[in-house]
Coordinates of C-alpha atoms and ligand atoms in Angstrom, one line a residue:
M1 CA 16.2 -0.3 56.7
P2 CA 18.3 2.2 58.3
K3 CA 21.1 3.4 56.2
D4 CA 23.5 3.0 58.7
F5 CA 23.4 -1.0 58.3
A6 CA 22.9 -2.8 54.9
S7 CA 23.1 -0.6 52.4
M8 CA 25.4 2.4 53.4
E9 CA 25.4 4.8 50.5
D10 CA 28.4 6.9 49.5
S11 CA 28.5 9.5 46.0
N12 CA 32.4 8.6 45.6
P13 CA 32.6 9.6 41.4
S14 CA 33.7 6.4 39.7
T15 CA 35.9 5.8 36.5
A16 CA 33.4 3.3 35.3
P17 CA 33.9 2.1 31.3
D18 CA 31.8 3.2 29.0
L19 CA 28.4 2.2 29.9
H20 CA 27.6 1.2 26.1
A21 CA 30.7 -0.9 26.0
L22 CA 29.5 -3.5 29.0
S23 CA 26.2 -3.6 28.3
D24 CA 26.4 -4.9 24.3
P25 CA 23.7 -3.5 22.3
A26 CA 24.1 -6.2 20.2
R27 CA 23.2 -9.0 22.6
R28 CA 20.9 -6.8 24.2
V29 CA 19.0 -6.5 21.0
V30 CA 19.2 -10.0 20.0
V31 CA 18.2 -11.2 23.4
G32 CA 15.4 -8.7 23.9
G33 CA 14.0 -9.4 20.2
G34 CA 13.8 -12.7 21.2
L35 CA 12.1 -12.1 24.2
A36 CA 10.1 -9.3 23.0
A37 CA 8.9 -11.6 20.0
A38 CA 7.7 -14.2 22.3
L39 CA 6.1 -12.1 24.7
R40 CA 4.0 -10.8 21.5
R41 CA 3.2 -14.1 20.7
V42 CA 1.6 -14.8 23.9
L43 CA -0.1 -11.5 24.4
A44 CA -1.5 -11.8 20.8
P45 CA -4.3 -14.0 21.4
L46 CA -4.6 -12.6 25.0
A47 CA -6.0 -16.1 25.9
G48 CA -5.8 -16.6 29.4
L49 CA -5.9 -13.4 30.7
A50 CA -6.9 -13.5 34.6
S51 CA -9.6 -11.1 34.6
A52 CA -12.8 -9.3 32.8
G53 CA -10.9 -6.2 33.5
A54 CA -7.9 -7.2 31.4
V55 CA -10.2 -8.6 28.7
A56 CA -11.4 -5.2 28.1
A57 CA -8.3 -3.4 28.2
R58 CA -6.9 -5.7 26.0
R59 CA -7.2 -3.5 22.6
R60 CA -5.9 -0.2 24.2
P61 CA -2.0 0.5 24.7
L62 CA -0.8 -1.1 27.8
L63 CA -0.2 1.9 29.4
G64 CA -2.9 4.5 29.1
F65 CA -2.4 7.3 31.4
D66 CA -0.3 10.5 31.3
S67 CA 2.9 10.8 33.6
V68 CA 3.5 12.7 36.2
P69 CA 6.1 15.0 36.8
T70 CA 9.0 14.8 39.6
S71 CA 7.8 15.9 43.0
V72 CA 9.7 17.4 45.8
A73 CA 6.2 17.5 47.5
D74 CA 5.4 16.4 50.9
T75 CA 2.1 14.3 49.1
V76 CA 1.1 11.3 46.9
V77 CA 0.9 12.6 43.1
V78 CA -1.0 10.4 40.8
P79 CA -2.0 11.3 37.2
P80 CA -4.8 13.4 36.5
G81 CA -8.2 11.2 37.0
Y82 CA -6.9 8.8 39.8
V83 CA -7.1 9.0 43.2
A84 CA -5.3 8.0 46.4
E85 CA -6.4 7.7 50.0
V86 CA -5.1 6.5 53.0
L87 CA -6.9 3.1 54.3
I88 CA -4.5 2.3 56.7
A89 CA -1.7 4.1 58.7
W90 CA 0.5 3.1 61.6
G91 CA -1.3 2.8 64.4
D92 CA -4.7 2.3 63.1
P93 CA -6.6 -0.2 64.8
I94 CA -6.7 -3.4 62.9
G95 CA -10.1 -4.5 63.9
A96 CA -9.1 -8.0 66.2
A97 CA -11.5 -7.0 68.8
A98 CA -14.4 -4.5 68.9
G99 CA -13.2 -0.8 70.9
Q100 CA -9.9 -1.0 69.7
P101 CA -7.8 2.1 70.9
A102 CA -7.4 4.8 68.4
F103 CA -3.9 5.9 67.4
A104 CA -2.7 8.7 69.5
S105 CA -0.4 11.1 67.6
D106 CA 1.6 11.7 70.5
A107 CA 2.9 8.0 70.5
S108 CA 2.1 7.7 73.8
Q109 CA 0.5 4.3 74.0
G110 CA 2.3 1.1 75.1
A111 CA 3.1 -1.9 73.4
D112 CA -0.6 -3.7 74.4
E113 CA -2.0 -1.0 72.4
Q114 CA 0.7 -1.4 69.6
A115 CA -0.1 -5.0 69.2
L116 CA -3.7 -4.3 68.5
Q117 CA -2.9 -1.4 65.9
S118 CA -1.1 -1.6 62.3
G119 CA 2.5 -2.0 62.4
M120 CA 5.0 0.8 61.1
H121 CA 6.7 1.0 57.9
H122 CA 4.6 -0.8 55.4
D123 CA 6.1 -2.8 53.1
G124 CA 5.5 -5.9 50.7
M125 CA 1.7 -6.4 50.6
H126 CA -0.7 -9.0 49.2
F127 CA -4.5 -9.0 48.6
F128 CA -6.5 -12.1 49.1
P129 CA -9.8 -11.8 47.7
V130 CA -13.1 -13.1 49.1
S131 CA -15.2 -11.5 47.0
A132 CA -15.2 -8.8 44.7
T133 CA -16.2 -6.4 47.5
R134 CA -14.5 -7.9 50.3
G135 CA -11.0 -9.6 50.9
L136 CA -7.9 -9.8 53.2
L137 CA -5.2 -7.5 52.7
V138 CA -1.6 -8.6 54.3
T139 CA 1.1 -6.1 55.0
N140 CA 4.8 -6.5 56.2
H141 CA 5.9 -4.1 58.6
E142 CA 9.9 -4.0 58.0
Y143 CA 11.3 -2.2 61.1
V144 CA 10.4 0.9 63.3
D145 CA 11.6 4.3 63.8
D146 CA 12.1 4.8 67.6
G147 CA 12.2 8.7 67.1
L148 CA 8.5 8.4 65.9
L149 CA 7.6 5.0 67.6
H150 CA 7.9 6.3 71.3
A151 CA 6.8 10.3 72.5
D152 CA 10.6 10.3 73.8
G153 CA 12.0 8.1 71.2
L154 CA 15.1 6.7 72.7
A155 CA 15.2 8.3 76.1
N156 CA 14.8 6.3 79.4
W157 CA 15.3 3.0 77.1
S158 CA 13.4 0.3 78.5
A159 CA 11.8 -3.2 78.4
D160 CA 8.2 -1.5 77.5
K161 CA 9.7 0.4 74.9
V162 CA 11.5 -3.0 73.4
R163 CA 8.1 -5.1 74.2
K164 CA 5.9 -2.0 71.8
S165 CA 8.9 -2.0 68.8
Q166 CA 8.7 -6.1 68.6
A167 CA 5.0 -5.7 68.2
A168 CA 5.1 -2.9 65.9
H169 CA 7.1 -5.1 63.5
G170 CA 6.0 -8.0 61.8
V171 CA 2.8 -8.9 59.6
S172 CA -0.9 -7.4 59.2
V173 CA -4.1 -9.2 58.4
I174 CA -6.8 -6.8 57.9
E175 CA -9.8 -7.6 56.2
I176 CA -11.3 -4.8 54.1
V177 CA -14.6 -4.1 52.3
R178 CA -15.5 -2.0 49.2
R179 CA -18.5 0.3 49.7
R180 CA -20.8 2.4 46.7
G181 CA -18.4 4.3 45.2
G182 CA -15.7 2.0 45.1
R183 CA -14.0 3.1 48.5
W184 CA -12.5 0.5 50.4
H185 CA -12.7 0.4 54.4
V186 CA -11.0 -1.6 56.7
L187 CA -13.9 -3.7 58.4
R188 CA -14.0 -3.6 62.3
P189 CA -14.3 -5.8 63.7
S190 CA -13.3 -8.9 61.6
R191 CA -12.3 -12.3 62.9
H192 CA -9.8 -12.5 60.3
A193 CA -8.1 -9.6 61.8
R194 CA -4.4 -10.3 63.3
R195 CA -1.1 -8.9 63.9
I196 CA 2.1 -11.2 63.7
T197 CA 5.2 -9.5 65.8
A198 CA 8.9 -10.4 66.8
T199 CA 7.0 -12.3 69.7
T200 CA 4.5 -14.5 67.7
P201 CA 5.2 -18.6 68.0
M202 CA 6.3 -20.2 65.1
R203 CA 6.9 -23.4 64.0
I204 CA 10.3 -24.5 62.6
A205 CA 10.1 -26.9 59.5
G206 CA 12.2 -28.3 56.8
P207 CA 15.9 -29.8 56.6
A208 CA 17.1 -27.2 59.0
A209 CA 14.2 -27.8 62.1
G210 CA 16.3 -29.2 64.9
H211 CA 19.4 -29.0 63.8
A212 CA 22.3 -27.9 66.5
L213 CA 22.7 -24.7 65.0
M214 CA 18.8 -24.2 65.5
Q215 CA 19.0 -25.3 69.2
T216 CA 18.8 -22.5 72.0
A217 CA 18.6 -22.7 75.7
L218 CA 14.5 -21.9 74.9
D219 CA 14.3 -24.4 72.3
P220 CA 16.5 -27.3 72.5
G221 CA 14.7 -29.1 70.0
G222 CA 15.6 -26.5 67.8
T223 CA 11.9 -26.5 66.5
Q224 CA 10.2 -23.2 67.6
V225 CA 10.8 -19.9 67.4
L226 CA 9.4 -16.4 68.6
G227 CA 8.4 -14.1 65.6
T228 CA 9.5 -12.6 62.5
F229 CA 10.8 -9.0 61.9
N230 CA 12.3 -7.0 59.4
N231 CA 9.9 -8.2 57.0
C232 CA 10.6 -6.5 53.7
A233 CA 8.8 -8.2 50.5
H234 CA 6.7 -11.3 50.2
G235 CA 5.1 -13.9 48.5
V236 CA 2.0 -15.5 47.7
T237 CA 1.9 -19.6 47.4
P238 CA -0.8 -21.0 44.5
W239 CA -2.8 -22.6 47.6
G240 CA -3.4 -19.0 48.9
T241 CA -0.7 -18.8 51.8
Y242 CA 1.5 -15.4 52.3
L243 CA 5.3 -15.5 52.4
A244 CA 7.1 -13.1 54.6
C245 CA 10.9 -12.6 54.2
E246 CA 13.1 -11.8 56.9
E247 CA 15.6 -9.3 55.6
N248 CA 18.1 -7.9 57.7
F249 CA 17.8 -9.6 60.8
V250 CA 21.2 -9.2 61.7
D251 CA 20.8 -5.9 62.9
Y252 CA 18.8 -6.9 65.9
F253 CA 21.2 -9.2 67.6
R254 CA 24.2 -7.9 70.1
A255 CA 27.8 -9.2 68.3
P256 CA 29.8 -11.9 70.4
E257 CA 33.7 -10.9 70.8
P258 CA 35.3 -12.5 68.7
L259 CA 33.3 -13.2 66.0
D260 CA 33.4 -16.6 64.4
A261 CA 33.7 -16.7 60.3
H262 CA 29.9 -17.6 60.3
Q263 CA 28.8 -14.8 61.9
R264 CA 31.5 -12.5 59.9
R265 CA 29.7 -13.8 56.7
W266 CA 26.5 -12.9 58.0
G267 CA 27.4 -9.3 58.6
L268 CA 27.2 -9.6 62.7
R269 CA 29.8 -6.9 63.7
A270 CA 30.7 -4.7 66.9
S271 CA 27.7 -2.2 66.4
S272 CA 25.0 -4.8 65.7
G273 CA 21.9 -4.8 67.7
G274 CA 22.8 -0.9 68.9
W275 CA 20.4 0.4 66.6
Y276 CA 17.0 -1.3 68.2
R277 CA 18.4 -2.0 71.2
W278 CA 16.5 -5.1 71.9
H279 CA 19.0 -7.3 73.5
E280 CA 19.4 -4.8 76.5
H281 CA 16.1 -6.2 77.9
D282 CA 15.6 -9.0 76.1
E283 CA 18.5 -11.6 76.0
R284 CA 17.2 -13.9 73.0
F285 CA 18.6 -11.2 71.4
D286 CA 22.2 -11.3 72.9
A287 CA 24.1 -13.7 70.4
R288 CA 26.7 -13.3 73.2
R289 CA 24.7 -15.7 75.7
H290 CA 22.3 -17.1 72.9
P291 CA 24.6 -17.4 69.4
N292 CA 21.9 -19.9 67.9
E293 CA 18.8 -17.6 68.0
F294 CA 20.5 -15.6 65.2
N295 CA 20.5 -18.8 63.3
R296 CA 16.6 -19.0 63.6
H297 CA 16.1 -16.0 61.8
G298 CA 16.7 -15.0 57.8
W299 CA 13.8 -17.5 56.4
V300 CA 11.0 -17.2 54.6
V301 CA 7.7 -17.8 56.9
E302 CA 4.6 -19.2 55.7
I303 CA 1.3 -17.4 56.8
D304 CA -2.4 -18.6 56.8
P305 CA -4.1 -15.6 56.5
F306 CA -7.5 -17.0 56.7
D307 CA -6.7 -18.7 59.9
P308 CA -6.3 -15.9 62.6
D309 CA -5.5 -18.9 64.9
S310 CA -2.9 -20.6 62.6
T311 CA 1.1 -21.0 63.6
P312 CA 3.5 -19.4 61.0
V313 CA 6.2 -21.6 60.0
K314 CA 9.6 -20.8 58.9
R315 CA 10.0 -23.0 55.7
T316 CA 14.4 -23.8 56.1
A317 CA 14.4 -25.6 52.8
L318 CA 14.1 -22.1 50.7
G319 CA 17.5 -21.3 52.6
R320 CA 18.5 -18.5 54.7
A321 CA 19.2 -15.3 53.4
A322 CA 18.9 -11.3 54.3
H323 CA 15.8 -12.3 52.3
E324 CA 14.1 -9.6 50.3
G325 CA 10.9 -11.3 48.6
A326 CA 9.4 -14.4 47.3
W327 CA 8.0 -14.8 44.0
V328 CA 6.3 -18.0 43.4
A329 CA 5.6 -19.4 40.0
Q330 CA 4.0 -22.8 39.1
A331 CA 6.0 -25.1 36.4
P332 CA 4.0 -26.8 34.0
D333 CA 4.5 -30.1 35.7
G334 CA 2.4 -28.6 39.0
R335 CA 5.9 -27.9 40.8
V336 CA 6.4 -24.4 42.2
A337 CA 9.6 -22.3 41.9
V338 CA 10.5 -19.8 44.6
Y339 CA 12.6 -16.7 43.3
M340 CA 14.3 -14.9 46.0
G341 CA 16.8 -12.3 46.0
E342 CA 19.2 -11.1 48.5
D343 CA 19.5 -7.6 49.4
A344 CA 22.8 -7.1 50.3
R345 CA 25.6 -5.6 48.3
F346 CA 27.2 -8.6 46.3
E347 CA 25.0 -11.2 47.1
Y348 CA 22.8 -14.1 45.4
L349 CA 19.7 -14.6 43.7
Y350 CA 18.3 -17.8 44.8
K351 CA 15.3 -20.2 43.1
F352 CA 14.0 -23.3 45.2
V353 CA 12.0 -25.6 43.3
S354 CA 9.9 -28.3 45.1
R355 CA 9.9 -31.7 44.8
D356 CA 6.3 -32.1 44.7
A357 CA 3.4 -30.8 42.6
V358 CA 0.7 -28.4 43.9
R359 CA -2.2 -30.5 45.2
P360 CA -5.8 -29.4 44.5
G361 CA -7.6 -28.9 48.4
G362 CA -5.3 -25.4 49.5
Y363 CA -3.0 -25.0 52.6
A364 CA -4.8 -28.3 54.2
A365 CA -3.4 -30.3 51.2
N366 CA 0.1 -28.3 50.5
R367 CA 1.2 -28.2 54.4
T368 CA 4.9 -29.6 53.5
L369 CA 4.9 -28.8 50.0
L370 CA 7.7 -25.9 50.9
D371 CA 10.1 -28.6 52.9
H372 CA 10.9 -31.0 50.1
G373 CA 12.8 -29.2 46.9
T374 CA 16.1 -27.9 45.9
L375 CA 17.7 -24.7 46.5
H376 CA 19.5 -22.9 43.9
V377 CA 21.7 -19.9 43.4
A378 CA 22.0 -17.6 39.8
R379 CA 25.2 -17.5 37.8
F380 CA 24.5 -14.8 35.1
D381 CA 27.3 -15.5 32.3
A382 CA 28.4 -12.8 29.6
D383 CA 26.8 -14.7 26.6
G384 CA 23.5 -13.9 28.0
R385 CA 22.8 -17.1 29.3
G386 CA 23.0 -18.4 32.6
E387 CA 22.4 -21.5 35.2
W388 CA 20.7 -22.3 38.4
I389 CA 23.2 -24.0 40.4
P390 CA 22.2 -26.6 43.0
L391 CA 22.9 -26.1 46.7
V392 CA 22.7 -29.6 48.1
A393 CA 24.8 -31.0 50.9
G394 CA 27.3 -33.5 49.3
Q395 CA 27.2 -32.5 45.8
G396 CA 29.7 -30.0 44.0
G397 CA 32.2 -29.3 46.9
L398 CA 29.4 -28.9 49.3
D399 CA 30.4 -31.5 51.7
A400 CA 31.4 -31.7 55.2
E401 CA 34.7 -30.9 54.8
A402 CA 34.3 -27.9 53.4
G403 CA 31.4 -27.3 56.7
F404 CA 28.5 -28.7 55.3
G405 CA 27.7 -31.9 57.1
S406 CA 24.0 -31.9 56.5
Q407 CA 21.5 -30.2 54.1
G408 CA 20.1 -28.8 57.4
E409 CA 23.7 -26.9 58.2
L410 CA 24.0 -26.2 54.5
L411 CA 20.9 -24.3 54.8
V412 CA 22.0 -22.1 57.8
K413 CA 24.9 -21.2 56.2
T414 CA 23.4 -20.8 52.5
R415 CA 25.6 -17.5 52.0
Q416 CA 28.7 -20.0 52.4
A417 CA 27.6 -22.2 50.1
A418 CA 26.6 -19.9 47.4
D419 CA 30.0 -18.4 47.9
R420 CA 31.5 -22.0 47.2
V421 CA 29.7 -22.6 43.3
G422 CA 30.5 -19.3 41.4
A423 CA 27.4 -17.9 41.8
T424 CA 27.3 -14.2 40.4
R425 CA 27.6 -11.2 43.1
L426 CA 24.8 -9.0 42.2
D427 CA 24.2 -5.3 43.0
R428 CA 21.6 -5.6 45.9
P429 CA 19.2 -8.0 44.6
E430 CA 15.7 -6.6 45.7
W431 CA 12.1 -7.9 44.6
T432 CA 11.5 -10.5 42.3
A433 CA 8.2 -10.6 40.1
G434 CA 7.5 -12.3 37.0
D435 CA 4.5 -12.7 34.4
P436 CA 2.9 -16.8 34.6
R437 CA 2.1 -15.9 30.9
T438 CA 4.9 -15.1 29.3
G439 CA 7.5 -17.1 31.9
E440 CA 9.4 -13.5 32.3
V441 CA 10.8 -13.2 36.2
Y442 CA 12.2 -10.0 36.8
C443 CA 14.4 -9.0 39.8
S444 CA 15.5 -5.4 40.7
L445 CA 19.0 -4.6 41.8
T446 CA 18.5 -1.5 43.3
N447 CA 22.1 -0.2 43.5
N448 CA 25.5 -0.7 44.5
R449 CA 28.1 1.9 45.1
A450 CA 30.8 -0.1 46.0
R451 CA 30.8 -1.9 42.3
G452 CA 34.0 -1.7 40.8
Q453 CA 35.6 0.4 43.4
A454 CA 39.2 -0.6 45.2
G455 CA 39.2 -3.7 46.8
Q456 CA 35.5 -4.2 45.7
P457 CA 34.2 -7.2 43.0
P458 CA 34.8 -5.6 39.6
V459 CA 32.1 -4.9 37.3
D460 CA 30.7 -8.1 35.1
A461 CA 28.0 -8.6 32.4
A462 CA 24.9 -8.2 35.0
N463 CA 26.4 -5.6 36.9
P464 CA 28.0 -3.6 34.2
R465 CA 28.2 -0.2 36.0
A466 CA 31.3 0.7 38.7
G467 CA 29.7 3.0 41.5
N468 CA 26.5 1.8 40.4
S469 CA 24.4 4.4 41.8
M470 CA 21.1 3.9 40.0
G471 CA 20.7 0.2 39.6
Q472 CA 19.3 -2.1 37.3
I473 CA 16.4 -4.5 36.2
L474 CA 17.2 -8.2 35.3
R475 CA 14.9 -10.1 33.3
W476 CA 14.9 -13.8 32.3
K477 CA 13.3 -16.7 31.0
E478 CA 13.7 -20.5 32.0
D479 CA 14.4 -23.0 29.1
G480 CA 11.5 -25.7 30.0
G481 CA 9.6 -23.3 32.2
F482 CA 10.1 -22.4 35.6
A483 CA 11.4 -25.6 37.1
G484 CA 14.4 -25.2 34.6
T485 CA 17.9 -24.9 35.5
R486 CA 19.2 -22.8 32.6
F487 CA 17.9 -19.3 31.4
T488 CA 18.5 -16.6 28.9
W489 CA 18.7 -13.1 30.7
E490 CA 18.9 -9.7 29.5
H491 CA 18.7 -6.1 31.5
F492 CA 15.5 -4.9 31.2
V493 CA 16.2 -1.5 31.8
L494 CA 19.4 0.2 33.3
A495 CA 18.1 3.1 35.6
G496 CA 19.3 6.3 35.5
D497 CA 18.5 9.8 34.5
P498 CA 19.6 10.7 30.7
A499 CA 20.6 14.4 31.9
N500 CA 23.3 12.8 34.4
E501 CA 26.3 14.2 34.4
R502 CA 27.7 11.3 35.2
P503 CA 27.5 9.2 31.6
E504 CA 27.3 5.7 34.3
A505 CA 24.3 7.0 36.0
R506 CA 22.4 8.0 32.9
G507 CA 21.2 4.3 32.3
N508 CA 19.0 3.4 29.1
V509 CA 15.4 4.2 30.2
R510 CA 13.0 4.5 27.4
G511 CA 10.8 7.3 29.1
D512 CA 10.8 8.0 32.3
A513 CA 14.0 8.7 34.6
F514 CA 14.7 6.9 37.7
G515 CA 16.9 5.5 40.1
S516 CA 17.0 2.6 42.9
P517 CA 14.4 0.3 41.6
D518 CA 12.8 -1.9 44.9
G519 CA 9.5 -2.9 44.5
L520 CA 7.9 -4.8 41.5
Y521 CA 4.8 -6.2 40.7
V522 CA 3.6 -7.8 37.6
D523 CA -0.2 -6.9 37.2
P524 CA -2.4 -9.5 35.5
R525 CA -2.5 -7.1 32.1
G526 CA 1.5 -8.0 32.6
V527 CA 2.8 -4.8 33.2
L528 CA 5.7 -4.1 34.9
W529 CA 5.4 -2.1 38.4
I530 CA 8.6 -0.5 39.4
Q531 CA 8.8 1.0 42.7
T532 CA 12.1 3.4 43.8
D533 CA 13.8 3.3 47.2
A534 CA 16.5 5.8 46.6
S535 CA 18.0 6.8 50.5
S536 CA 17.1 10.1 52.4
T537 CA 21.0 11.0 51.9
A538 CA 20.6 10.1 48.1
L539 CA 17.6 11.9 47.0
G540 CA 17.8 15.5 46.0
R541 CA 21.5 15.5 45.0
G542 CA 24.3 14.3 43.3
D543 CA 23.2 11.5 41.0
Y544 CA 19.4 12.1 42.4
A545 CA 19.2 15.8 41.9
R546 CA 16.7 16.3 39.2
L547 CA 14.7 12.7 40.2
G548 CA 12.8 14.2 43.3
N549 CA 11.1 12.0 46.0
N550 CA 10.8 8.3 45.2
M551 CA 7.7 7.3 42.8
M552 CA 6.2 4.1 41.3
L553 CA 6.4 3.7 37.5
A554 CA 4.4 1.5 35.1
A555 CA 6.5 -0.5 32.2
D556 CA 5.1 -2.1 29.2
P557 CA 7.4 -5.5 29.1
V558 CA 7.4 -5.2 25.1
S559 CA 8.2 -1.6 24.4
G560 CA 10.5 -1.4 27.2
E561 CA 8.3 2.3 27.8
V562 CA 8.5 3.2 31.4
R563 CA 6.0 5.7 32.8
R564 CA 6.2 7.6 36.0
F565 CA 2.4 7.1 37.7
L566 CA 2.9 8.0 41.3
T567 CA 5.4 10.2 43.5
G568 CA 5.2 9.7 47.2
P569 CA 5.6 12.3 50.1
V570 CA 9.0 13.5 51.3
G571 CA 11.5 11.2 52.3
S572 CA 9.3 8.2 51.7
E573 CA 10.1 4.8 49.8
I574 CA 7.0 3.3 47.6
A575 CA 6.8 -0.1 48.8
G576 CA 4.1 -2.9 47.9
A577 CA 1.9 -2.9 45.1
V578 CA -1.3 -5.5 44.1
M579 CA -4.3 -5.0 42.3
T580 CA -7.9 -6.5 42.8
P581 CA -8.9 -9.0 40.7
D582 CA -10.9 -6.3 38.3
L583 CA -7.8 -4.0 38.2
R584 CA -9.8 -1.2 39.5
T585 CA -8.3 -1.0 42.9
L586 CA -4.4 -0.7 43.4
F587 CA -3.3 -0.7 46.7
V588 CA 0.3 0.9 47.5
N589 CA 2.4 1.3 50.8
I590 CA 4.3 4.8 51.3
Q591 CA 6.9 3.7 53.8
H592 CA 8.8 6.2 56.2
P593 CA 7.6 9.9 54.9
G594 CA 10.0 12.1 56.5
E595 CA 13.0 9.6 56.8
S596 CA 15.6 11.8 58.1
P597 CA 19.5 11.8 56.9
G598 CA 20.2 10.0 60.1
D599 CA 17.1 7.4 59.4
R600 CA 16.2 8.4 63.1
S601 CA 13.8 11.0 63.8
D602 CA 13.8 13.6 66.3
P603 CA 10.9 13.2 68.7
G604 CA 10.9 16.7 69.7
A605 CA 10.4 17.6 66.1
P606 CA 8.8 14.5 64.6
T607 CA 7.1 16.5 61.2
R608 CA 10.3 18.2 60.3
H609 CA 10.6 16.4 56.9
S610 CA 7.4 15.2 56.7
S611 CA 3.6 15.5 58.3
W612 CA 2.0 13.1 55.9
P613 CA -0.6 12.1 55.9
Q614 CA -1.8 15.2 57.0
E615 CA -5.6 14.3 56.0
H616 CA -5.3 11.3 58.2
G617 CA -5.3 12.2 61.6
A618 CA -3.8 16.0 62.1
G619 CA -0.2 16.7 63.2
G620 CA 1.5 14.5 65.1
R621 CA 3.6 12.6 63.3
P622 CA 4.2 11.2 59.8
R623 CA 3.0 7.7 59.3
S624 CA 3.6 4.6 56.8
A625 CA 0.4 3.9 55.6
T626 CA -1.1 1.7 52.6
L627 CA -3.0 3.7 49.6
V628 CA -6.0 2.9 47.8
V629 CA -5.1 4.4 44.4
R630 CA -8.5 4.4 42.0
R631 CA -9.4 6.2 39.0
R632 CA -12.4 8.5 39.3
D633 CA -14.2 6.8 36.5
G634 CA -13.6 3.6 37.5
G635 CA -11.7 1.9 34.8
V636 CA -8.8 -0.4 34.8
I637 CA -5.6 1.1 36.5
G638 CA -2.8 2.1 34.2
S639 CA -4.8 1.9 31.1
Ligands
FEO701 FE1 13.6 -4.1 53.1 FE2 15.8 -4.3 50.4 O1 14.7 -3.4 51.1
CA702 CA1 13.7 2.6 52.5
CA703 CA1 12.7 -2.9 49.7
CA704 CA1 15.7 -0.6 49.2

């Protein structure tokens, strides 16, 4: 997101207490030992490993590649023996029809072309295999840089520019095939190829559907909505659908004056809407005229990637938040648990548990499964235990008197409900990911420089560093499986640079230094992949002076070793990772190469900070893209 909004950075040196006084080594050993032992028990027989690739790799050390050094180069660096190639970049045709327009590197194309091309700022992503050599790759396009999107940037702002911006948001579905030599290609045309954008018709389902707070002039019934945007990370259901999560939706709405308490709690402010400027030509985004449209965003959207004619559905039972991601696990009794971080300072971690078990028969048999269940919010206690607190209207003080007249109303006001039940305010919870075999779940808390500062919440057990510039990764395991309501937690790692001058920015990484963990992915071998997103104003200075560009690392969940696997081009973040089932291809997204300190590129000098990927269309402008990473010998990635 633009730093101007939800994650404003500062470099205020703090007077944090000594790190070791807060992250109790004794507790860490006790908890870590218990979890590590459990992991070893599960890993020892290697029963139930997901693929032949995993079995082939079982006797080798989990991490088998040579670490790459930090980098400030405007290129992608992978370990010796690996190759990284661009599969599809912003503006490349997705193949929804024959003869689609190729990308014009001067950004002179309009909304109609953009609606048939890959969107901007690739983020969460999943690969749905169809066979060993074919599948669907689904990718979120989080936001846009109008300085790159339009030939003349924000000048002559118009309805057409708003339409192009809306068309560059959302989700892409592309069909890809693997040809000889292991290289993947986009299949064009493909009947599956599809763009979902900020104007695609969608249905609203679950308890908030139809609620008065969801009704607008365009949709008096409160059950239909146009579009999804600011889709950050994602989730995947056991029945084969994709969950796109709506993160910083508030930044798209022009705020009314004065703001009411609900609008304030969700971050609407005088400057809202001023970055994307959609409201100037699309009145839906002017909350002065349509105050409830804003309530119809901030949801998790279920998409059937295999049916290009299907209507995406906003699943309100999962709660409303600045949703980062939604990792889905299945409990022993067949119910699903959906873990969701809300990436904003001092926000929460949520878990939805479905009422019903998954039924065989794919999406057709599970079309309402995410509409019934219980949303919870996490409390992390200082003794290494934690609890999922239910957010149910009428329970625990969440009643009409408190502003929660129904479950629908509560879900629209999920943050306010979480505020009332004593949930733990976290250091910007980003991705969630887990290992279904071990029951371990992770959440990256990317950073929070405001923690412990004057007038801000103090440090606590889960958020132990004031002026937290580096971030941490939480790990927990539920009592009784994923549907449980109690858990045991620890810090898997406190990110940092051991050479840092500030003790509280050194962290406790066993291995390669990093900061601002964001994307997480647990591969079928159990390797935890960590992707970083330090902002362009943080990179290369202060606590980040020695860390170079953003990066992707692999972590051994048992030993805790962290090894740097990939470094990105200048100004990029690394976002989104998924492997093919044979573990021989890794897809990785490079987001916003060349991001300027002001977050908006100069259309007169679009390559001032980066021109990556140069090899994928000469010159022009930097482009977010999906990479294919392979081993030259065709081996298992990371082993
Ligand atoms: Fe879209 Fe929290 O990163
Ligand atoms: Ca970013
Ligand atoms: Ca993110
Ligand atoms: Ca981030």
